[in-house]
PDB file of C-alpha atoms in Angstrom:
ATOM      1  CA  MET R   1     -24.254  31.281 -45.132  1.00 83.00           C
ATOM      2  CA  LEU R   2     -22.532  34.335 -44.354  1.00 86.00           C
ATOM      3  CA  ALA R   3     -25.305  34.985 -41.936  1.00 91.00           C
ATOM      4  CA  GLN R   4     -24.229  31.836 -40.059  1.00 94.00           C
ATOM      5  CA  VAL R   5     -20.450  33.014 -40.297  1.00 94.00           C
ATOM      6  CA  ARG R   6     -21.232  36.413 -38.810  1.00 93.00           C
ATOM      7  CA  ARG R   7     -23.347  34.755 -35.630  1.00 95.00           C
ATOM      8  CA  ILE R   8     -20.415  32.407 -35.063  1.00 95.00           C
ATOM      9  CA  LEU R   9     -17.924  35.537 -34.959  1.00 95.00           C
ATOM     10  CA  GLU R  10     -20.344  37.507 -33.332  1.00 94.00           C
ATOM     11  CA  ASP R  11     -21.314  34.980 -30.337  1.00 93.00           C
ATOM     12  CA  ALA R  12     -18.395  35.856 -28.153  1.00 83.00           C
ATOM     13  CA  LYS R  13     -19.358  33.217 -25.264  1.00 86.00           C
ATOM     14  CA  GLY R  14     -21.261  30.614 -27.330  1.00 88.00           C
ATOM     15  CA  SER R  15     -18.789  29.848 -30.334  1.00 90.00           C
ATOM     16  CA  THR R  16     -15.891  27.593 -29.794  1.00 93.00           C
ATOM     17  CA  PRO R  17     -12.469  28.337 -31.070  1.00 93.00           C
ATOM     18  CA  ALA R  18     -12.705  25.889 -34.006  1.00 95.00           C
ATOM     19  CA  ALA R  19     -16.018  27.150 -34.886  1.00 95.00           C
ATOM     20  CA  VAL R  20     -14.434  30.714 -35.097  1.00 96.00           C
ATOM     21  CA  GLU R  21     -11.695  29.537 -37.054  1.00 96.00           C
ATOM     22  CA  ALA R  22     -13.848  27.932 -39.439  1.00 96.00           C
ATOM     23  CA  ALA R  23     -15.434  30.818 -40.191  1.00 96.00           C
ATOM     24  CA  ALA R  24     -12.265  32.489 -40.735  1.00 97.00           C
ATOM     25  CA  GLU R  25     -11.615  30.205 -43.087  1.00 97.00           C
ATOM     26  CA  ILE R  26     -14.368  30.558 -45.009  1.00 95.00           C
ATOM     27  CA  ILE R  27     -14.231  34.389 -45.098  1.00 96.00           C
ATOM     28  CA  ALA R  28     -10.518  33.728 -46.345  1.00 95.00           C
ATOM     29  CA  PHE R  29     -11.673  31.356 -48.797  1.00 94.00           C
ATOM     30  CA  LEU R  30     -13.973  33.776 -50.344  1.00 93.00           C
ATOM     31  CA  ALA R  31     -12.078  36.767 -50.214  1.00 93.00           C
ATOM     32  CA  LYS R  32      -9.111  34.923 -52.054  1.00 90.00           C
ATOM     33  CA  GLY R  33     -11.770  33.794 -54.804  1.00 83.00           C
ATOM     34  CA  ASP R  34     -13.945  36.076 -57.317  1.00 75.00           C
ATOM     35  CA  LYS R  35     -13.101  39.364 -55.327  1.00 68.00           C
ATOM     36  CA  ALA R  36     -15.709  41.289 -57.286  1.00 70.00           C
ATOM     37  CA  HIS R  37     -18.633  39.211 -56.788  1.00 79.00           C
ATOM     38  CA  VAL R  38     -17.872  38.836 -52.352  1.00 86.00           C
ATOM     39  CA  GLU R  39     -16.799  42.233 -51.530  1.00 86.00           C
ATOM     40  CA  PRO R  40     -19.910  43.541 -50.641  1.00 90.00           C
ATOM     41  CA  TYR R  41     -20.265  40.515 -48.380  1.00 91.00           C
ATOM     42  CA  THR R  42     -16.637  39.953 -46.769  1.00 94.00           C
ATOM     43  CA  VAL R  43     -15.824  43.905 -45.843  1.00 95.00           C
ATOM     44  CA  PRO R  44     -18.903  44.479 -43.637  1.00 95.00           C
ATOM     45  CA  LEU R  45     -17.531  41.319 -41.799  1.00 96.00           C
ATOM     46  CA  LEU R  46     -14.338  43.158 -40.975  1.00 97.00           C
ATOM     47  CA  PRO R  47     -15.349  44.556 -37.463  1.00 96.00           C
ATOM     48  CA  ALA R  48     -16.496  41.171 -36.562  1.00 96.00           C
ATOM     49  CA  LEU R  49     -13.384  39.709 -37.477  1.00 97.00           C
ATOM     50  CA  LEU R  50     -10.996  42.111 -35.704  1.00 97.00           C
ATOM     51  CA  GLU R  51     -13.093  41.560 -32.478  1.00 96.00           C
ATOM     52  CA  ARG R  52     -12.172  38.156 -32.351  1.00 96.00           C
ATOM     53  CA  LEU R  53      -8.515  38.852 -32.491  1.00 96.00           C
ATOM     54  CA  THR R  54      -9.260  39.221 -28.406  1.00 95.00           C
ATOM     55  CA  ASP R  55      -9.635  35.724 -28.133  1.00 95.00           C
ATOM     56  CA  LYS R  56      -7.217  33.527 -25.891  1.00 93.00           C
ATOM     57  CA  ALA R  57      -6.848  31.356 -28.514  1.00 94.00           C
ATOM     58  CA  GLU R  58      -3.690  31.803 -30.814  1.00 97.00           C
ATOM     59  CA  SER R  59      -4.724  29.529 -33.450  1.00 96.00           C
ATOM     60  CA  THR R  60      -8.020  31.369 -33.424  1.00 96.00           C
ATOM     61  CA  ARG R  61      -6.200  34.567 -33.806  1.00 97.00           C
ATOM     62  CA  THR R  62      -3.977  33.885 -36.263  1.00 97.00           C
ATOM     63  CA  ALA R  63      -6.943  32.099 -38.641  1.00 97.00           C
ATOM     64  CA  VAL R  64      -8.996  35.442 -37.630  1.00 97.00           C
ATOM     65  CA  THR R  65      -5.826  37.659 -38.912  1.00 98.00           C
ATOM     66  CA  ALA R  66      -5.017  35.429 -42.054  1.00 97.00           C
ATOM     67  CA  ALA R  67      -9.325  36.198 -42.953  1.00 97.00           C
ATOM     68  CA  ALA R  68      -8.990  39.952 -42.058  1.00 97.00           C
ATOM     69  CA  GLU R  69      -5.509  40.435 -44.355  1.00 97.00           C
ATOM     70  CA  ALA R  70      -7.651  38.288 -47.253  1.00 96.00           C
ATOM     71  CA  VAL R  71     -10.388  40.684 -47.147  1.00 96.00           C
ATOM     72  CA  ALA R  72      -8.113  43.530 -46.856  1.00 96.00           C
ATOM     73  CA  GLY R  73      -6.528  42.196 -49.602  1.00 94.00           C
ATOM     74  CA  SER R  74      -9.581  41.567 -52.001  1.00 94.00           C
ATOM     75  CA  VAL R  75     -11.111  44.980 -51.879  1.00 94.00           C
ATOM     76  CA  SER R  76     -10.800  46.842 -55.132  1.00 93.00           C
ATOM     77  CA  PRO R  77      -9.808  50.414 -55.412  1.00 93.00           C
ATOM     78  CA  ALA R  78     -13.684  51.367 -55.830  1.00 92.00           C
ATOM     79  CA  ALA R  79     -14.167  49.733 -52.183  1.00 92.00           C
ATOM     80  CA  LEU R  80     -11.388  51.553 -50.607  1.00 94.00           C
ATOM     81  CA  ALA R  81     -13.453  54.508 -49.005  1.00 95.00           C
ATOM     82  CA  VAL R  82     -16.209  52.140 -47.911  1.00 95.00           C
ATOM     83  CA  ALA R  83     -13.475  49.573 -46.266  1.00 96.00           C
ATOM     84  CA  LEU R  84     -11.713  52.209 -44.313  1.00 97.00           C
ATOM     85  CA  SER R  85     -14.996  53.692 -43.503  1.00 95.00           C
ATOM     86  CA  THR R  86     -15.459  49.904 -41.645  1.00 96.00           C
ATOM     87  CA  LEU R  87     -12.091  50.122 -40.074  1.00 97.00           C
ATOM     88  CA  TYR R  88     -12.844  53.356 -38.770  1.00 96.00           C
ATOM     89  CA  GLU R  89     -15.862  51.647 -36.659  1.00 93.00           C
ATOM     90  CA  CYS R  90     -12.953  49.582 -35.068  1.00 95.00           C
ATOM     91  CA  LEU R  91     -10.631  52.522 -34.131  1.00 95.00           C
ATOM     92  CA  ASN R  92     -12.668  53.753 -31.179  1.00 88.00           C
ATOM     93  CA  SER R  93     -11.016  53.591 -27.806  1.00 81.00           C
ATOM     94  CA  LYS R  94     -14.137  53.771 -25.935  1.00 87.00           C
ATOM     95  CA  THR R  95     -16.004  50.395 -27.169  1.00 90.00           C
ATOM     96  CA  LYS R  96     -12.893  48.363 -28.512  1.00 94.00           C
ATOM     97  CA  LYS R  97     -10.370  46.804 -26.882  1.00 96.00           C
ATOM     98  CA  TRP R  98      -6.753  46.972 -28.091  1.00 97.00           C
ATOM     99  CA  GLN R  99      -6.516  44.224 -30.261  1.00 97.00           C
ATOM    100  CA  THR R 100      -9.271  45.346 -32.155  1.00 97.00           C
ATOM    101  CA  ARG R 101      -7.870  48.556 -32.936  1.00 98.00           C
ATOM    102  CA  VAL R 102      -4.642  47.379 -33.610  1.00 98.00           C
ATOM    103  CA  GLY R 103      -5.470  44.938 -35.781  1.00 98.00           C
ATOM    104  CA  ALA R 104      -7.604  47.830 -37.924  1.00 98.00           C
ATOM    105  CA  LEU R 105      -4.694  49.961 -37.618  1.00 98.00           C
ATOM    106  CA  SER R 106      -2.594  47.212 -39.707  1.00 98.00           C
ATOM    107  CA  LEU R 107      -5.402  46.394 -42.256  1.00 98.00           C
ATOM    108  CA  ILE R 108      -5.268  50.213 -43.160  1.00 98.00           C
ATOM    109  CA  GLY R 109      -1.561  50.324 -43.093  1.00 97.00           C
ATOM    110  CA  GLN R 110      -1.919  47.319 -45.966  1.00 97.00           C
ATOM    111  CA  LEU R 111      -4.678  49.132 -48.218  1.00 97.00           C
ATOM    112  CA  ALA R 112      -2.572  52.217 -47.910  1.00 97.00           C
ATOM    113  CA  ARG R 113       0.390  50.289 -49.117  1.00 96.00           C
ATOM    114  CA  MET R 114      -1.926  48.847 -51.788  1.00 96.00           C
ATOM    115  CA  TYR R 115      -3.545  51.426 -52.889  1.00 95.00           C
ATOM    116  CA  ALA R 116      -0.473  54.058 -52.716  1.00 93.00           C
ATOM    117  CA  GLU R 117      -1.918  55.942 -55.988  1.00 94.00           C
ATOM    118  CA  ILE R 118      -5.770  56.504 -55.022  1.00 94.00           C
ATOM    119  CA  LEU R 119      -4.913  56.530 -51.136  1.00 93.00           C
ATOM    120  CA  PRO R 120      -4.396  60.395 -50.870  1.00 91.00           C
ATOM    121  CA  ALA R 121      -7.629  61.132 -51.669  1.00 93.00           C
ATOM    122  CA  GLN R 122      -8.449  59.568 -47.852  1.00 94.00           C
ATOM    123  CA  VAL R 123      -5.723  61.249 -46.094  1.00 93.00           C
ATOM    124  CA  PRO R 124      -7.705  64.189 -44.871  1.00 93.00           C
ATOM    125  CA  GLU R 125     -10.046  61.889 -43.227  1.00 94.00           C
ATOM    126  CA  LEU R 126      -7.283  59.473 -42.172  1.00 95.00           C
ATOM    127  CA  ILE R 127      -4.827  61.650 -40.436  1.00 94.00           C
ATOM    128  CA  PRO R 128      -6.979  62.728 -37.683  1.00 95.00           C
ATOM    129  CA  ARG R 129      -8.280  59.286 -37.088  1.00 96.00           C
ATOM    130  CA  LEU R 130      -4.410  58.019 -36.658  1.00 96.00           C
ATOM    131  CA  SER R 131      -3.088  61.069 -35.048  1.00 95.00           C
ATOM    132  CA  GLU R 132      -5.377  60.197 -32.163  1.00 94.00           C
ATOM    133  CA  CYS R 133      -4.602  56.431 -32.137  1.00 95.00           C
ATOM    134  CA  MET R 134      -0.970  57.630 -31.890  1.00 95.00           C
ATOM    135  CA  GLY R 135      -1.751  59.366 -28.880  1.00 92.00           C
ATOM    136  CA  ASP R 136      -3.173  56.083 -26.924  1.00 93.00           C
ATOM    137  CA  VAL R 137      -2.031  54.759 -23.910  1.00 92.00           C
ATOM    138  CA  ARG R 138      -1.564  51.682 -24.979  1.00 95.00           C
ATOM    139  CA  ALA R 139       1.624  51.464 -26.426  1.00 95.00           C
ATOM    140  CA  GLU R 140       0.683  48.676 -28.887  1.00 97.00           C
ATOM    141  CA  VAL R 141      -2.023  51.027 -30.115  1.00 97.00           C
ATOM    142  CA  ALA R 142       0.761  53.676 -30.300  1.00 95.00           C
ATOM    143  CA  LYS R 143       2.939  52.065 -32.312  1.00 96.00           C
ATOM    144  CA  ALA R 144       0.227  50.380 -34.771  1.00 97.00           C
ATOM    145  CA  ALA R 145      -1.064  53.793 -35.088  1.00 97.00           C
ATOM    146  CA  GLU R 146       2.363  55.181 -36.007  1.00 96.00           C
ATOM    147  CA  GLU R 147       3.357  52.577 -38.405  1.00 96.00           C
ATOM    148  CA  ALA R 148      -0.087  52.851 -40.434  1.00 97.00           C
ATOM    149  CA  MET R 149       0.945  56.774 -40.665  1.00 95.00           C
ATOM    150  CA  VAL R 150       4.042  56.047 -42.172  1.00 94.00           C
ATOM    151  CA  SER R 151       2.289  53.836 -44.913  1.00 94.00           C
ATOM    152  CA  VAL R 152      -0.243  56.545 -45.594  1.00 95.00           C
ATOM    153  CA  CYS R 153       2.362  59.388 -45.645  1.00 92.00           C
ATOM    154  CA  ALA R 154       4.269  57.511 -47.904  1.00 89.00           C
ATOM    155  CA  THR R 155       1.360  57.743 -50.500  1.00 90.00           C
ATOM    156  CA  VAL R 156       1.070  61.416 -50.323  1.00 84.00           C
ATOM    157  CA  GLY R 157       3.885  61.888 -53.044  1.00 80.00           C
ATOM    158  CA  ASN R 158       4.731  65.739 -52.464  1.00 82.00           C
ATOM    159  CA  LYS R 159       8.406  65.822 -52.985  1.00 83.00           C
ATOM    160  CA  ASP R 160       8.633  69.256 -50.915  1.00 85.00           C
ATOM    161  CA  ILE R 161       7.722  67.405 -47.804  1.00 84.00           C
ATOM    162  CA  GLU R 162       8.761  63.790 -48.133  1.00 85.00           C
ATOM    163  CA  ARG R 163      12.014  64.317 -46.371  1.00 87.00           C
ATOM    164  CA  VAL R 164      10.303  65.895 -43.640  1.00 88.00           C
ATOM    165  CA  ILE R 165       7.771  63.505 -42.968  1.00 89.00           C
ATOM    166  CA  PRO R 166       9.237  61.282 -40.437  1.00 89.00           C
ATOM    167  CA  GLN R 167      10.017  64.703 -38.286  1.00 88.00           C
ATOM    168  CA  ILE R 168       6.233  65.290 -38.832  1.00 88.00           C
ATOM    169  CA  ILE R 169       5.095  61.683 -37.799  1.00 90.00           C
ATOM    170  CA  SER R 170       7.516  61.788 -34.678  1.00 89.00           C
ATOM    171  CA  CYS R 171       6.273  65.239 -33.640  1.00 87.00           C
ATOM    172  CA  ILE R 172       2.349  63.731 -33.607  1.00 87.00           C
ATOM    173  CA  ALA R 173       3.778  60.510 -31.789  1.00 87.00           C
ATOM    174  CA  ARG R 174       5.704  62.581 -29.561  1.00 85.00           C
ATOM    175  CA  PRO R 175       4.178  66.243 -28.757  1.00 83.00           C
ATOM    176  CA  ALA R 176       6.830  66.899 -25.932  1.00 81.00           C
ATOM    177  CA  GLU R 177       9.318  66.735 -29.047  1.00 77.00           C
ATOM    178  CA  VAL R 178       7.978  69.902 -30.561  1.00 77.00           C
ATOM    179  CA  PRO R 179       9.621  72.796 -29.275  1.00 79.00           C
ATOM    180  CA  GLU R 180       7.846  75.801 -27.994  1.00 79.00           C
ATOM    181  CA  TRP R 181       7.760  79.362 -30.098  1.00 71.00           C
TER     182      TRP R 181
END
């Protein structure tokens, strides 16, 4: 069944909006159920779901967003690194449309808020990827990356740098603010 759901999601020209919405609802239903048993099958569907954020039909984008959020919400702590790796695939500005990147960044922020205790182990890999997106020419991508960066940096838990994190994020987002030394 999931192979057919994947085919529907990946067939950009042949799948009707109703079929895509039904596929998204199936994924959301599965993700909200027995999470441990479906996680290996639903997390790999995230890129296909996020690609559908480019659809013209608002109802399709809404269904796909709900399904992607349900999948991210079902990620166990043990699968956090795998889920993030899957989302990294969606951040490539050369191959992915801006809506896909914004969706991936939103899910990264969601995962950061869900797993604030264990996400710091992923920070060394996350920060460069988010920093690159913060410099994107598309304002929506840059804004979503900045929001994800705020969520990720909130997990660090270092009292010495907590008060300067907003300035650090601002400097990454707007390098012109950094004074010349």
